């Protein structure tokens, strides 16, 4: 039981170290400056420039239309 507790503590410390070392702060979806006090519902602007992390691949028209339609329940018309 003591070994399991030590392993869990080590895992937690490692997680905190690596998450802090990456330097990401704030919400995962928002670029710096995207959130504000008046943004009560926490909805970011559409487009890759409003994202915290840059996309791993080229941003397509379908990606843009899908991002602009979020959080609507209907898919964009370009599908």
PDB file of C-alpha atoms in Angstrom:
ATOM      1  CA  UNK A   1       0.000   0.000   0.000  1.00  0.00           C
ATOM      2  CA  UNK A   2       2.852   2.354   0.799  1.00  0.00           C
ATOM      3  CA  UNK A   3       4.480   1.648  -2.579  1.00  0.00           C
ATOM      4  CA  UNK A   4       1.227   2.491  -4.348  1.00  0.00           C
ATOM      5  CA  UNK A   5       0.949   5.774  -2.452  1.00  0.00           C
ATOM      6  CA  UNK A   6       4.560   6.657  -3.297  1.00  0.00           C
ATOM      7  CA  UNK A   7       3.998   5.827  -6.971  1.00  0.00           C
ATOM      8  CA  UNK A   8       0.848   7.977  -7.088  1.00  0.00           C
ATOM      9  CA  UNK A   9       2.678  10.885  -5.449  1.00  0.00           C
ATOM     10  CA  UNK A  10       5.550  10.567  -7.893  1.00  0.00           C
ATOM     11  CA  UNK A  11       3.127  10.536 -10.821  1.00  0.00           C
ATOM     12  CA  UNK A  12       1.331  13.630  -9.561  1.00  0.00           C
ATOM     13  CA  UNK A  13       4.577  15.532  -9.010  1.00  0.00           C
ATOM     14  CA  UNK A  14       5.758  14.561 -12.510  1.00  0.00           C
ATOM     15  CA  UNK A  15       2.473  15.685 -14.034  1.00  0.00           C
ATOM     16  CA  UNK A  16       2.619  19.053 -12.277  1.00  0.00           C
ATOM     17  CA  UNK A  17       6.260  19.534 -13.274  1.00  0.00           C
ATOM     18  CA  UNK A  18       5.707  18.808 -16.970  1.00  0.00           C
ATOM     19  CA  UNK A  19       2.453  20.766 -17.228  1.00  0.00           C
ATOM     20  CA  UNK A  20       4.155  23.779 -15.643  1.00  0.00           C
ATOM     21  CA  UNK A  21       7.295  23.364 -17.784  1.00  0.00           C
ATOM     22  CA  UNK A  22       5.281  23.634 -21.021  1.00  0.00           C
ATOM     23  CA  UNK A  23       4.286  27.159 -20.044  1.00  0.00           C
ATOM     24  CA  UNK A  24       0.618  26.845 -21.033  1.00  0.00           C
ATOM     25  CA  UNK A  25      -1.521  29.106 -18.961  1.00  0.00           C
ATOM     26  CA  UNK A  26      -5.233  29.769 -19.073  1.00  0.00           C
ATOM     27  CA  UNK A  27      -7.875  27.756 -20.879  1.00  0.00           C
ATOM     28  CA  UNK A  28      -6.814  25.212 -23.470  1.00  0.00           C
ATOM     29  CA  UNK A  29      -8.999  26.576 -26.265  1.00  0.00           C
ATOM     30  CA  UNK A  30      -8.219  30.281 -25.925  1.00  0.00           C
ATOM     31  CA  UNK A  31      -5.345  32.277 -27.369  1.00  0.00           C
ATOM     32  CA  UNK A  32      -3.860  34.880 -25.039  1.00  0.00           C
ATOM     33  CA  UNK A  33      -6.242  37.824 -24.772  1.00  0.00           C
ATOM     34  CA  UNK A  34      -9.300  35.881 -25.983  1.00  0.00           C
ATOM     35  CA  UNK A  35     -11.051  35.653 -22.625  1.00  0.00           C
ATOM     36  CA  UNK A  36     -12.442  38.639 -20.793  1.00  0.00           C
ATOM     37  CA  UNK A  37     -14.505  39.387 -17.730  1.00  0.00           C
ATOM     38  CA  UNK A  38     -17.591  39.975 -19.902  1.00  0.00           C
ATOM     39  CA  UNK A  39     -17.195  36.608 -21.660  1.00  0.00           C
ATOM     40  CA  UNK A  40     -19.375  34.748 -19.150  1.00  0.00           C
ATOM     41  CA  UNK A  41     -20.079  31.757 -21.384  1.00  0.00           C
ATOM     42  CA  UNK A  42     -16.421  31.238 -22.327  1.00  0.00           C
ATOM     43  CA  UNK A  43     -16.874  31.172 -26.123  1.00  0.00           C
ATOM     44  CA  UNK A  44     -13.818  31.984 -28.209  1.00  0.00           C
ATOM     45  CA  UNK A  45     -13.685  33.670 -31.604  1.00  0.00           C
ATOM     46  CA  UNK A  46     -13.618  31.408 -34.667  1.00  0.00           C
ATOM     47  CA  UNK A  47     -10.453  30.661 -36.605  1.00  0.00           C
ATOM     48  CA  UNK A  48      -6.974  29.322 -35.914  1.00  0.00           C
ATOM     49  CA  UNK A  49      -5.695  32.720 -34.731  1.00  0.00           C
ATOM     50  CA  UNK A  50      -8.069  32.494 -31.739  1.00  0.00           C
ATOM     51  CA  UNK A  51      -6.691  29.090 -30.674  1.00  0.00           C
ATOM     52  CA  UNK A  52      -3.982  28.751 -28.034  1.00  0.00           C
ATOM     53  CA  UNK A  53      -2.081  26.027 -29.902  1.00  0.00           C
ATOM     54  CA  UNK A  54      -1.387  26.277 -33.615  1.00  0.00           C
ATOM     55  CA  UNK A  55      -3.108  23.588 -35.714  1.00  0.00           C
ATOM     56  CA  UNK A  56      -0.977  20.547 -36.566  1.00  0.00           C
ATOM     57  CA  UNK A  57      -2.120  20.587 -40.195  1.00  0.00           C
ATOM     58  CA  UNK A  58      -3.307  23.128 -42.745  1.00  0.00           C
ATOM     59  CA  UNK A  59      -6.566  24.874 -41.792  1.00  0.00           C
ATOM     60  CA  UNK A  60      -9.163  24.034 -44.476  1.00  0.00           C
ATOM     61  CA  UNK A  61     -12.478  25.647 -45.467  1.00  0.00           C
ATOM     62  CA  UNK A  62     -14.299  22.786 -43.745  1.00  0.00           C
ATOM     63  CA  UNK A  63     -12.352  23.403 -40.540  1.00  0.00           C
ATOM     64  CA  UNK A  64     -13.229  27.103 -40.706  1.00  0.00           C
ATOM     65  CA  UNK A  65     -16.949  26.436 -41.320  1.00  0.00           C
ATOM     66  CA  UNK A  66     -17.101  23.884 -38.529  1.00  0.00           C
ATOM     67  CA  UNK A  67     -15.341  26.226 -36.108  1.00  0.00           C
ATOM     68  CA  UNK A  68     -17.655  29.115 -37.010  1.00  0.00           C
ATOM     69  CA  UNK A  69     -20.777  26.994 -36.424  1.00  0.00           C
ATOM     70  CA  UNK A  70     -19.749  25.811 -32.944  1.00  0.00           C
ATOM     71  CA  UNK A  71     -21.613  25.455 -30.505  1.00  0.00           C
ATOM     72  CA  UNK A  72     -24.659  25.196 -32.796  1.00  0.00           C
ATOM     73  CA  UNK A  73     -26.266  21.774 -33.046  1.00  0.00           C
ATOM     74  CA  UNK A  74     -26.544  21.782 -36.855  1.00  0.00           C
ATOM     75  CA  UNK A  75     -23.515  21.056 -39.051  1.00  0.00           C
ATOM     76  CA  UNK A  76     -22.306  23.772 -41.414  1.00  0.00           C
ATOM     77  CA  UNK A  77     -23.710  23.872 -44.943  1.00  0.00           C
ATOM     78  CA  UNK A  78     -20.341  23.087 -46.513  1.00  0.00           C
ATOM     79  CA  UNK A  79     -20.442  19.417 -45.483  1.00  0.00           C
TER      80      UNK A  79
END
